[in-house]
Amino acid sequence: MTVMTRLRYLRVALILVGLIFIFGVYPLMMFLRPSGWRWSPNQTQYEQMILGIYATLGVFLLIASRSPLRHLRGC
């Protein structure tokens, strides 16, 4: 597998995971498995904090997908 092919796969993976973090965590939290995300008693501030953290991570993954080698550390 060439380096360009690997970079293309990396970009696709970063974009998919970023979009899932931005748009997919909320439905997972609210509709698919609410018992796994909720505390008893229900605390909406906790849910908002988790959504904010995952959405921020998703945005940074989308930014990193533009040029993955530029964001590489340690090499």
GROMACS .gro file of N, CA and C in nm:
model
  225
    1MET      N    1   0.084  -0.117   0.000
    1MET     CA    2   0.000   0.000   0.000
    1MET      C    3   0.090   0.124   0.000
    2THR      N    4   0.062   0.215  -0.089
    2THR     CA    5   0.146   0.334  -0.099
    2THR      C    6   0.111   0.434   0.011
    3VAL      N    7   0.200   0.529   0.028
    3VAL     CA    8   0.181   0.631   0.131
    3VAL      C    9   0.058   0.716   0.099
    4MET      N   10   0.037   0.747  -0.027
    4MET     CA   11  -0.079   0.829  -0.064
    4MET      C   12  -0.210   0.756  -0.036
    5THR      N   13  -0.213   0.626  -0.059
    5THR     CA   14  -0.333   0.548  -0.030
    5THR      C   15  -0.360   0.545   0.121
    6ARG      N   16  -0.255   0.528   0.198
    6ARG     CA   17  -0.271   0.526   0.343
    6ARG      C   18  -0.319   0.662   0.395
    7LEU      N   19  -0.266   0.770   0.338
    7LEU     CA   20  -0.312   0.902   0.378
    7LEU      C   21  -0.458   0.925   0.341
    8ARG      N   22  -0.499   0.874   0.228
    8ARG     CA   23  -0.639   0.888   0.187
    8ARG      C   24  -0.731   0.813   0.285
    9TYR      N   25  -0.692   0.691   0.323
    9TYR     CA   26  -0.770   0.615   0.421
    9TYR      C   27  -0.773   0.686   0.557
   10LEU      N   28  -0.660   0.744   0.596
   10LEU     CA   29  -0.654   0.818   0.722
   10LEU      C   30  -0.746   0.939   0.718
   11ARG      N   31  -0.746   1.011   0.608
   11ARG     CA   32  -0.834   1.127   0.595
   11ARG      C   33  -0.981   1.086   0.603
   12VAL      N   34  -1.016   0.978   0.535
   12VAL     CA   35  -1.155   0.930   0.539
   12VAL      C   36  -1.193   0.889   0.681
   13ALA      N   37  -1.103   0.820   0.750
   13ALA     CA   38  -1.132   0.778   0.887
   13ALA      C   39  -1.148   0.898   0.980
   14LEU      N   40  -1.062   0.999   0.965
   14LEU     CA   41  -1.073   1.118   1.048
   14LEU      C   42  -1.203   1.192   1.022
   15ILE      N   43  -1.244   1.201   0.898
   15ILE     CA   44  -1.369   1.269   0.864
   15ILE      C   45  -1.488   1.192   0.920
   16LEU      N   46  -1.490   1.060   0.902
   16LEU     CA   47  -1.603   0.981   0.951
   16LEU      C   48  -1.616   0.987   1.102
   17VAL      N   49  -1.505   0.971   1.171
   17VAL     CA   50  -1.510   0.974   1.318
   17VAL      C   51  -1.547   1.114   1.366
   18GLY      N   52  -1.495   1.217   1.301
   18GLY     CA   53  -1.530   1.354   1.338
   18GLY      C   54  -1.679   1.382   1.321
   19LEU      N   55  -1.736   1.336   1.209
   19LEU     CA   56  -1.879   1.357   1.187
   19LEU      C   57  -1.964   1.276   1.285
   20ILE      N   58  -1.918   1.157   1.317
   20ILE     CA   59  -1.990   1.077   1.418
   20ILE      C   60  -1.987   1.145   1.553
   21PHE      N   61  -1.872   1.202   1.590
   21PHE     CA   62  -1.864   1.272   1.718
   21PHE      C   63  -1.951   1.397   1.720
   22ILE      N   64  -1.962   1.466   1.607
   22ILE     CA   65  -2.043   1.588   1.604
   22ILE      C   66  -2.191   1.557   1.599
   23PHE      N   67  -2.231   1.465   1.510
   23PHE     CA   68  -2.373   1.443   1.487
   23PHE      C   69  -2.427   1.311   1.543
   24GLY      N   70  -2.342   1.218   1.583
   24GLY     CA   71  -2.390   1.086   1.622
   24GLY      C   72  -2.400   1.061   1.771
   25VAL      N   73  -2.332   1.141   1.851
   25VAL     CA   74  -2.333   1.116   1.995
   25VAL      C   75  -2.468   1.153   2.055
   26TYR      N   76  -2.527   1.261   2.008
   26TYR     CA   77  -2.656   1.303   2.064
   26TYR      C   78  -2.765   1.197   2.043
   27PRO      N   79  -2.784   1.143   1.921
   27PRO     CA   80  -2.885   1.038   1.908
   27PRO      C   81  -2.852   0.914   1.991
   28LEU      N   82  -2.724   0.882   2.002
   28LEU     CA   83  -2.685   0.768   2.086
   28LEU      C   84  -2.722   0.793   2.231
   29MET      N   85  -2.700   0.914   2.276
   29MET     CA   86  -2.731   0.947   2.414
   29MET      C   87  -2.880   0.951   2.443
   30MET      N   88  -2.956   1.005   2.352
   30MET     CA   89  -3.097   1.030   2.379
   30MET      C   90  -3.190   0.915   2.340
   31PHE      N   91  -3.158   0.847   2.230
   31PHE     CA   92  -3.255   0.753   2.175
   31PHE      C   93  -3.209   0.608   2.177
   32LEU      N   94  -3.085   0.582   2.142
   32LEU     CA   95  -3.043   0.444   2.125
   32LEU      C   96  -3.016   0.373   2.257
   33ARG      N   97  -2.943   0.440   2.344
   33ARG     CA   98  -2.910   0.375   2.471
   33ARG      C   99  -2.906   0.477   2.584
   34PRO      N  100  -3.019   0.530   2.622
   34PRO     CA  101  -3.017   0.634   2.725
   34PRO      C  102  -2.976   0.583   2.863
   35SER      N  103  -2.998   0.457   2.892
   35SER     CA  104  -2.964   0.408   3.025
   35SER      C  105  -2.814   0.400   3.046
   36GLY      N  106  -2.737   0.385   2.941
   36GLY     CA  107  -2.592   0.378   2.955
   36GLY      C  108  -2.525   0.512   2.975
   37TRP      N  109  -2.595   0.622   2.945
   37TRP     CA  110  -2.536   0.755   2.953
   37TRP      C  111  -2.590   0.836   3.069
   38ARG      N  112  -2.700   0.795   3.125
   38ARG     CA  113  -2.767   0.878   3.225
   38ARG      C  114  -2.732   0.835   3.366
   39TRP      N  115  -2.726   0.934   3.451
   39TRP     CA  116  -2.710   0.907   3.592
   39TRP      C  117  -2.846   0.907   3.658
   40SER      N  118  -2.852   0.850   3.775
   40SER     CA  119  -2.977   0.852   3.848
   40SER      C  120  -2.953   0.932   3.975
   41PRO      N  121  -3.017   1.042   3.996
   41PRO     CA  122  -3.119   1.111   3.917
   41PRO      C  123  -3.059   1.178   3.794
   42ASN      N  124  -3.145   1.209   3.699
   42ASN     CA  125  -3.103   1.265   3.572
   42ASN      C  126  -3.034   1.401   3.591
   43GLN      N  127  -2.917   1.418   3.528
   43GLN     CA  128  -2.841   1.543   3.538
   43GLN      C  129  -2.814   1.594   3.397
   44THR      N  130  -2.888   1.694   3.355
   44THR     CA  131  -2.875   1.744   3.218
   44THR      C  132  -2.743   1.817   3.196
   45GLN      N  133  -2.685   1.873   3.300
   45GLN     CA  134  -2.557   1.943   3.283
   45GLN      C  135  -2.447   1.844   3.243
   46TYR      N  136  -2.451   1.727   3.298
   46TYR     CA  137  -2.355   1.623   3.262
   46TYR      C  138  -2.368   1.586   3.115
   47GLU      N  139  -2.491   1.569   3.069
   47GLU     CA  140  -2.513   1.533   2.929
   47GLU      C  141  -2.466   1.643   2.836
   48GLN      N  142  -2.492   1.769   2.871
   48GLN     CA  143  -2.447   1.881   2.789
   48GLN      C  144  -2.296   1.889   2.786
   49MET      N  145  -2.230   1.861   2.897
   49MET     CA  146  -2.085   1.864   2.902
   49MET      C  147  -2.025   1.756   2.811
   50ILE      N  148  -2.079   1.636   2.816
   50ILE     CA  149  -2.030   1.527   2.732
   50ILE      C  150  -2.050   1.560   2.584
   51LEU      N  151  -2.167   1.615   2.549
   51LEU     CA  152  -2.193   1.653   2.410
   51LEU      C  153  -2.095   1.760   2.365
   52GLY      N  154  -2.066   1.856   2.449
   52GLY     CA  155  -1.971   1.961   2.414
   52GLY      C  156  -1.830   1.908   2.393
   53ILE      N  157  -1.789   1.816   2.478
   53ILE     CA  158  -1.654   1.759   2.465
   53ILE      C  159  -1.642   1.679   2.335
   54TYR      N  160  -1.740   1.595   2.306
   54TYR     CA  161  -1.733   1.514   2.185
   54TYR      C  162  -1.747   1.599   2.059
   55ALA      N  163  -1.830   1.701   2.062
   55ALA     CA  164  -1.844   1.788   1.945
   55ALA      C  165  -1.715   1.865   1.919
   56THR      N  166  -1.649   1.911   2.025
   56THR     CA  167  -1.521   1.981   2.010
   56THR      C  168  -1.415   1.887   1.953
   57LEU      N  169  -1.410   1.766   2.002
   57LEU     CA  170  -1.317   1.668   1.948
   57LEU      C  171  -1.346   1.640   1.801
   58GLY      N  172  -1.473   1.632   1.764
   58GLY     CA  173  -1.510   1.610   1.625
   58GLY      C  174  -1.464   1.723   1.534
   59VAL      N  175  -1.477   1.847   1.581
   59VAL     CA  176  -1.432   1.962   1.502
   59VAL      C  177  -1.281   1.955   1.481
   60PHE      N  178  -1.207   1.922   1.585
   60PHE     CA  179  -1.062   1.913   1.572
   60PHE      C  180  -1.020   1.797   1.481
   61LEU      N  181  -1.095   1.688   1.480
   61LEU     CA  182  -1.065   1.579   1.388
   61LEU      C  183  -1.090   1.621   1.244
   62LEU      N  184  -1.195   1.698   1.221
   62LEU     CA  185  -1.220   1.748   1.085
   62LEU      C  186  -1.110   1.845   1.041
   63ILE      N  187  -1.062   1.928   1.132
   63ILE     CA  188  -0.952   2.018   1.099
   63ILE      C  189  -0.826   1.938   1.068
   64ALA      N  190  -0.799   1.835   1.147
   64ALA     CA  191  -0.681   1.753   1.125
   64ALA      C  192  -0.690   1.673   0.996
   65SER      N  193  -0.810   1.646   0.947
   65SER     CA  194  -0.824   1.566   0.825
   65SER      C  195  -0.781   1.643   0.701
   66ARG      N  196  -0.773   1.774   0.708
   66ARG     CA  197  -0.729   1.852   0.593
   66ARG      C  198  -0.585   1.819   0.554
   67SER      N  199  -0.500   1.810   0.655
   67SER     CA  200  -0.359   1.779   0.631
   67SER      C  201  -0.306   1.697   0.748
   68PRO      N  202  -0.322   1.564   0.743
   68PRO     CA  203  -0.283   1.481   0.858
   68PRO      C  204  -0.134   1.486   0.889
   69LEU      N  205  -0.050   1.500   0.789
   69LEU     CA  206   0.094   1.502   0.816
   69LEU      C  207   0.138   1.628   0.888
   70ARG      N  208   0.068   1.735   0.866
   70ARG     CA  209   0.103   1.860   0.934
   70ARG      C  210   0.077   1.851   1.084
   71HIS      N  211  -0.018   1.767   1.123
   71HIS     CA  212  -0.054   1.753   1.263
   71HIS      C  213   0.016   1.635   1.330
   72LEU      N  214   0.109   1.574   1.261
   72LEU     CA  215   0.184   1.461   1.315
   72LEU      C  216   0.289   1.512   1.414
   73ARG      N  217   0.296   1.449   1.529
   73ARG     CA  218   0.394   1.490   1.629
   73ARG      C  219   0.492   1.377   1.653
   74GLY      N  220   0.613   1.413   1.684
   74GLY     CA  221   0.711   1.315   1.725
   74GLY      C  222   0.792   1.255   1.612
   75CYS      N  223   0.773   1.303   1.491
   75CYS     CA  224   0.851   1.248   1.380
   75CYS      C  225   0.933   1.357   1.313
   0.00000   0.00000   0.00000
